[in-house]
Short mmCIF file of C-alpha atoms in Angstrom, two decimals:
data_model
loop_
_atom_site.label_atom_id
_atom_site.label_comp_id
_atom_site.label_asym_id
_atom_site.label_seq_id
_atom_site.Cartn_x
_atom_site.Cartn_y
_atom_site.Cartn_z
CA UNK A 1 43.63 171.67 158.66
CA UNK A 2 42.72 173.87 156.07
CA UNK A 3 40.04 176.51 156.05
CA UNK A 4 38.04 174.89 152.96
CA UNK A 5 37.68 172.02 155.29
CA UNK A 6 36.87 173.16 158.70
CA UNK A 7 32.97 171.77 159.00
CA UNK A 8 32.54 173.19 162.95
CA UNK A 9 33.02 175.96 165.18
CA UNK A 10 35.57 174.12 167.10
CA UNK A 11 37.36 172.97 163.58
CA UNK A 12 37.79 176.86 162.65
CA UNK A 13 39.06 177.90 165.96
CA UNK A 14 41.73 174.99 166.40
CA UNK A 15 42.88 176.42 162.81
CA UNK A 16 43.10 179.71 163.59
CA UNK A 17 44.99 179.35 166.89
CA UNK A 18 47.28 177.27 165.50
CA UNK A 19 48.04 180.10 163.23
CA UNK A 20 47.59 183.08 165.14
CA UNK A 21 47.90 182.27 168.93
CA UNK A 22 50.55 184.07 170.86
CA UNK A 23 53.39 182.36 173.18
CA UNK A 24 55.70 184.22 175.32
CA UNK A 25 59.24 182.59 176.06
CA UNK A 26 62.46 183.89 178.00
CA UNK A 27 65.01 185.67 175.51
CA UNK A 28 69.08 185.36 176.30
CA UNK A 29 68.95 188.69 177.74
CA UNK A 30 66.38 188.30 180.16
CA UNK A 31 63.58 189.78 178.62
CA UNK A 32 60.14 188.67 177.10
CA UNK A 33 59.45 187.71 173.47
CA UNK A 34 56.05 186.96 171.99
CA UNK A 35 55.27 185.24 168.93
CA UNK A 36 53.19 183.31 166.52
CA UNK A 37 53.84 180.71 164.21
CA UNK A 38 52.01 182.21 161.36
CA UNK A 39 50.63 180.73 158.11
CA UNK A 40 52.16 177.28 157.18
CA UNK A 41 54.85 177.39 155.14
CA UNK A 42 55.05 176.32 151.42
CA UNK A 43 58.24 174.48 150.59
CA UNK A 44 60.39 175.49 153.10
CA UNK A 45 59.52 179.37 152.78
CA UNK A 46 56.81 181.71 153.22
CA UNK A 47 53.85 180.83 150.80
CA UNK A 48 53.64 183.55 149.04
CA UNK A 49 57.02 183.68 147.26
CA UNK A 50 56.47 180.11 146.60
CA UNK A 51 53.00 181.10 144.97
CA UNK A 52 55.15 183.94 143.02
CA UNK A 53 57.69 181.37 141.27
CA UNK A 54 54.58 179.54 140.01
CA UNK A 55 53.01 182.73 138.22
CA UNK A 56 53.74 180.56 135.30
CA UNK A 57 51.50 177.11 136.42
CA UNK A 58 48.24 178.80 137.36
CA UNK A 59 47.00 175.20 138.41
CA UNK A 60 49.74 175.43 140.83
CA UNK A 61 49.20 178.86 141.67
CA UNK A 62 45.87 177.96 142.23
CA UNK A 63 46.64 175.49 144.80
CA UNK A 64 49.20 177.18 146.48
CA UNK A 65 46.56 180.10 147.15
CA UNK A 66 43.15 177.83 147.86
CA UNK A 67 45.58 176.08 150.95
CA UNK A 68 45.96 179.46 152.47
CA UNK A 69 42.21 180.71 152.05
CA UNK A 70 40.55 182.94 153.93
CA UNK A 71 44.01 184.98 154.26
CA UNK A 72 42.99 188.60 151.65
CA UNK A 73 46.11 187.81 149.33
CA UNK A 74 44.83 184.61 148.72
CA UNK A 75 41.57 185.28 146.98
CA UNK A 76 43.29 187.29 145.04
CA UNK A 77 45.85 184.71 143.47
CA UNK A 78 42.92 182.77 142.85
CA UNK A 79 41.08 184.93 141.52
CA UNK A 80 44.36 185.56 138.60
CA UNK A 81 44.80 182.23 138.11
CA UNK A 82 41.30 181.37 136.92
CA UNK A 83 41.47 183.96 134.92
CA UNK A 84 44.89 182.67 133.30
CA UNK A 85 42.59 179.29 133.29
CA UNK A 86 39.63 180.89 130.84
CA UNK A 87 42.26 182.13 128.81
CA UNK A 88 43.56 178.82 128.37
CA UNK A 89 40.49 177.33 127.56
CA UNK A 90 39.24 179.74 125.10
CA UNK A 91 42.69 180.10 123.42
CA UNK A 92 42.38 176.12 123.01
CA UNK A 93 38.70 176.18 122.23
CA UNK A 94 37.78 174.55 125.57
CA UNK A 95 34.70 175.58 127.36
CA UNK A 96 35.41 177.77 130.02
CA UNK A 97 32.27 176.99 132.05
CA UNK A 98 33.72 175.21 135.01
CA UNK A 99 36.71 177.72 136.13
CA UNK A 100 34.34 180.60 134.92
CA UNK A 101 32.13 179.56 137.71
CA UNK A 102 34.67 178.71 139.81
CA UNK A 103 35.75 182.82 139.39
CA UNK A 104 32.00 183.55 140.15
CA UNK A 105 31.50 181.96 142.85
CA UNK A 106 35.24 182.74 144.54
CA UNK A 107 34.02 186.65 144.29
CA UNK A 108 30.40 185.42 145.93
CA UNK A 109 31.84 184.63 149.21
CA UNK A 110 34.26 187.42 149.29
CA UNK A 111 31.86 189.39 149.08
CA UNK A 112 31.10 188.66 152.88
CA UNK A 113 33.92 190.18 153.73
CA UNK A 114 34.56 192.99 151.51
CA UNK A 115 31.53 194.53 149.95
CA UNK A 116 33.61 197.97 148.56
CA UNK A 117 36.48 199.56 148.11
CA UNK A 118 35.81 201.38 151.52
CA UNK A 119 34.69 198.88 153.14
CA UNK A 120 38.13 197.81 154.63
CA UNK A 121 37.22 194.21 154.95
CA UNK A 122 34.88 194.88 157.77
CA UNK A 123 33.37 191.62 157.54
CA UNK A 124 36.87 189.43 157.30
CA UNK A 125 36.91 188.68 160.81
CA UNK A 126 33.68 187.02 160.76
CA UNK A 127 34.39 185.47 157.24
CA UNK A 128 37.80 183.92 158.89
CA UNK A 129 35.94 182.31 161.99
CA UNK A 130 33.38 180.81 159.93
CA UNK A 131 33.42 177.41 158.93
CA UNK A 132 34.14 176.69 155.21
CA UNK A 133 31.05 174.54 154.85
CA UNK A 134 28.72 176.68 156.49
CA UNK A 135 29.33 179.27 154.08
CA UNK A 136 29.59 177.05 151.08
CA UNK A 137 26.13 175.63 151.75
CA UNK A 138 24.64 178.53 150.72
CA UNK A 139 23.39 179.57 147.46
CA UNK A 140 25.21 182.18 145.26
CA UNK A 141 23.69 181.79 142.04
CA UNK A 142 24.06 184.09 139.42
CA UNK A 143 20.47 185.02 139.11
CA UNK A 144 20.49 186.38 143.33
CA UNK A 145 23.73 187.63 143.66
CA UNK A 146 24.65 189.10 139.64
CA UNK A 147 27.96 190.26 139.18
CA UNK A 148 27.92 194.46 139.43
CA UNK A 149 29.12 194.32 143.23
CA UNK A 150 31.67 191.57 143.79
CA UNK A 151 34.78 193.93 143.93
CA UNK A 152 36.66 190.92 143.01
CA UNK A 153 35.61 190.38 139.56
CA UNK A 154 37.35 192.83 136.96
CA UNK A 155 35.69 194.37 133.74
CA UNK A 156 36.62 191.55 131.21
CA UNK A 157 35.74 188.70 134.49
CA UNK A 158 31.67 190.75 134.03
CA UNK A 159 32.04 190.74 130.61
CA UNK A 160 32.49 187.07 129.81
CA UNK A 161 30.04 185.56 132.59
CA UNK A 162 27.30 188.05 131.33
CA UNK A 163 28.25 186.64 127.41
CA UNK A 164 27.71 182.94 129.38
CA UNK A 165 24.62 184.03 131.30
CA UNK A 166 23.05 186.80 130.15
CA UNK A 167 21.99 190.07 132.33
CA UNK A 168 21.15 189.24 136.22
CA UNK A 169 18.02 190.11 137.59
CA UNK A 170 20.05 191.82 140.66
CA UNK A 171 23.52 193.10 141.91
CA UNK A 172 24.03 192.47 145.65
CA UNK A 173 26.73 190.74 147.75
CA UNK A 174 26.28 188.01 150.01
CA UNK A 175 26.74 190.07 152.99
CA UNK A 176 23.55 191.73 151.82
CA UNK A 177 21.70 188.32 150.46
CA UNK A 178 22.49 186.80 153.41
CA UNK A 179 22.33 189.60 156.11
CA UNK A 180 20.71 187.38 159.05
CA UNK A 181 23.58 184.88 158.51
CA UNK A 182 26.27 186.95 158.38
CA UNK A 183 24.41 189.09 161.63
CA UNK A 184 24.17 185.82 163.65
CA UNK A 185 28.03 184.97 162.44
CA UNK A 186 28.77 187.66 163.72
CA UNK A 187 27.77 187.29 167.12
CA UNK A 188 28.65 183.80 167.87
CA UNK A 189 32.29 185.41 166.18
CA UNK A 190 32.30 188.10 169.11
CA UNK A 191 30.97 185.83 171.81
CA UNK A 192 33.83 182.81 170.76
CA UNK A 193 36.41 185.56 170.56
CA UNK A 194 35.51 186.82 173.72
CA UNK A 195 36.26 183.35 175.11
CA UNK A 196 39.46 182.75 173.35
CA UNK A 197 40.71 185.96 174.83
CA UNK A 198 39.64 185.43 178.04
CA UNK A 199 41.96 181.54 178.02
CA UNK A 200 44.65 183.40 176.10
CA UNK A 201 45.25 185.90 179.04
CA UNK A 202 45.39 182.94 181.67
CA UNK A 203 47.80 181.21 179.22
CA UNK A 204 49.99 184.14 178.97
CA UNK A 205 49.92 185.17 182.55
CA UNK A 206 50.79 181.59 182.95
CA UNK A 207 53.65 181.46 180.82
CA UNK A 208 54.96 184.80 182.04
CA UNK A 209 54.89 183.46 185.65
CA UNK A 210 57.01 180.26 184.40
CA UNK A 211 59.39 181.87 182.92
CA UNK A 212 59.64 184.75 185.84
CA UNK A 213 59.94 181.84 188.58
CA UNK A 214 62.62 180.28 186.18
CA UNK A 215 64.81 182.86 186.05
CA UNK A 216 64.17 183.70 189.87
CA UNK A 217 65.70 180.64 190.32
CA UNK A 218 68.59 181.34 188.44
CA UNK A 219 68.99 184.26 190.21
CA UNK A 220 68.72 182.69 193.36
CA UNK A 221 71.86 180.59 192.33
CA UNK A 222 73.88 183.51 190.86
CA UNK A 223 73.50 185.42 194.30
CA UNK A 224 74.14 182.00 196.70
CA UNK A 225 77.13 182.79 199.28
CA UNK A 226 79.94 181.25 198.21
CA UNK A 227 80.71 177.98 199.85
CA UNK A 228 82.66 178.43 203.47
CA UNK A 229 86.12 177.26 203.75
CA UNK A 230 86.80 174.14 204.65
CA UNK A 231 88.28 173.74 208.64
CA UNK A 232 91.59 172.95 209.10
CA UNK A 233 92.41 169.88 211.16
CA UNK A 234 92.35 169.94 214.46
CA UNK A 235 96.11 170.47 215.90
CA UNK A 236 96.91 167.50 218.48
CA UNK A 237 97.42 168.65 222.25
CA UNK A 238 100.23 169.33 223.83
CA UNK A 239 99.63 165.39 225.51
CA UNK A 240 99.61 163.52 222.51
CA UNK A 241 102.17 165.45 220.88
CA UNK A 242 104.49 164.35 224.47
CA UNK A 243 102.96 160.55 223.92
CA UNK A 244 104.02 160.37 220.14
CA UNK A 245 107.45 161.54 220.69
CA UNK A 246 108.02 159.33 223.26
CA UNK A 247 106.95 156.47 221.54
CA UNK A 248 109.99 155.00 218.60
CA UNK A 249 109.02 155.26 215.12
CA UNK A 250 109.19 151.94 213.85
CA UNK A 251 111.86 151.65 211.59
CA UNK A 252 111.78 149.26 208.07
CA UNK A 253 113.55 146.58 206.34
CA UNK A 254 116.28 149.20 204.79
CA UNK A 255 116.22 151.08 207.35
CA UNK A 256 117.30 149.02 210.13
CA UNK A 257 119.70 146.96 207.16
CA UNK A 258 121.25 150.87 206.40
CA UNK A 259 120.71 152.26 209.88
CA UNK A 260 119.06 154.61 208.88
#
């Protein structure tokens, strides 16, 4: 599932854990060796080089970048491909309305998760355990938001929405805007990761102890005595040794016709 379509709480964790969850498994050598299976790949490879060989298709690049939202890189790709997309379309004389506002509204919600260049992206963890269509829901017109403090949008990216839309009445972000939703994201974020954690532990402690008893076992076979020799047969007394060599051997066919 994508993050652009994840509609619950439940929706956005099953994503994320199928990204990001940690599983332990027994290496040759004996040892332990976590890992994750990471984002999905694109073609066979990791998606970003894909996304790189397609610097040339910005519909593609597009694409290739939306499927892997909310991961950081990704906004960005977007972000350069729309803007390959206006050029496009006022090279060709096309209106550039609809991937203009498409840029807009891409910075918007970023700006819940980055609000500076300091900020370090403080608010990306709640951003990523948010459900798309929660956050989409909400309104991030040009007139409440404006375009001065969306770190995402460049110079030129200010310059052409305020030549479609005139002057703002305000610069904010939506982490601003929308401070009691991000604040109550943000605790149902720490209380749901607090829970994850807490299963996560039990599954690792879990796996650990399968794969500990497993190679206990293989121990336990390594180490095994060897198996003890067999017996040999039981010699016959001195009695039936006497009894068969006083009984004749019985002799056959060529024998008897040979004497021998």
């Amino acid at each position: 599932m994508l993050w652009i379509e994840t509609e619950t709480d439940e929706e956005v964790e099953q994503r994320d854990a199928a990204i990001w969850d940690l599983t332990w498994q027994a290496t040759p050598n004996g040892g332990l060796q976590g890992s994750v299976p990471g984002p999905r790949e694109e073609g066979g490879e990791f998606w970003y080089e894909t996304l790189q060989k397609s610097k040339s298709d910005p519909e593609a690049r597009f694409a290739i970048a939306q499927r892997h939202l909310p991961l950081p890189a990704s906004w960005d790709e977007m972000a350069v491909a729309l803007r390959a997309m206006i050029r496009g379309d006022r090279k060709e004389g096309r209106d550039p309305e609809a991937h203009l506002r498409e840029l807009y509204r891409l910075a918007a919600i970023w700006s819940f998760a980055v609000e500076n260049a300091a900020d370090r992206g403080r608010g990306y963890g709640v951003l990523e355990m948010t459900p798309y269509a929660r956050v989409a829901a909400l309104d991030y017109s040009w007139d409440k938001i404006g375009c001065d403090e969306l770190v995402l949008l460049k110079v030129t990216d200010r310059k052409w929405m305020r030549e479609a839309w005139g002057e703002p009445t305000t610069h904010t972000t939506a982490k601003q805007l929308y401070a009691d939703f991000y604040l109550q994201e943000e605790a149902r974020v720490s209380r749901q990761n607090e829970a994850r954690r807490a299963r996560q532990r039990a599954k690792w402690e879990a796996e650990i102890d399968a794969v500990l008893a497993e190679e206990g076992d293989d121990e336990k076979v390594a180490q095994a005595p060897p198996p003890a020799p067999a017996l040999p047969s039981p010699q016959p007394s001195w009695s039936e040794q006497l009894s068969q060599a006083a009984t004749p051997k019985k002799q056959g066919f060529f024998a008897r016709l040979f004497r021998r």
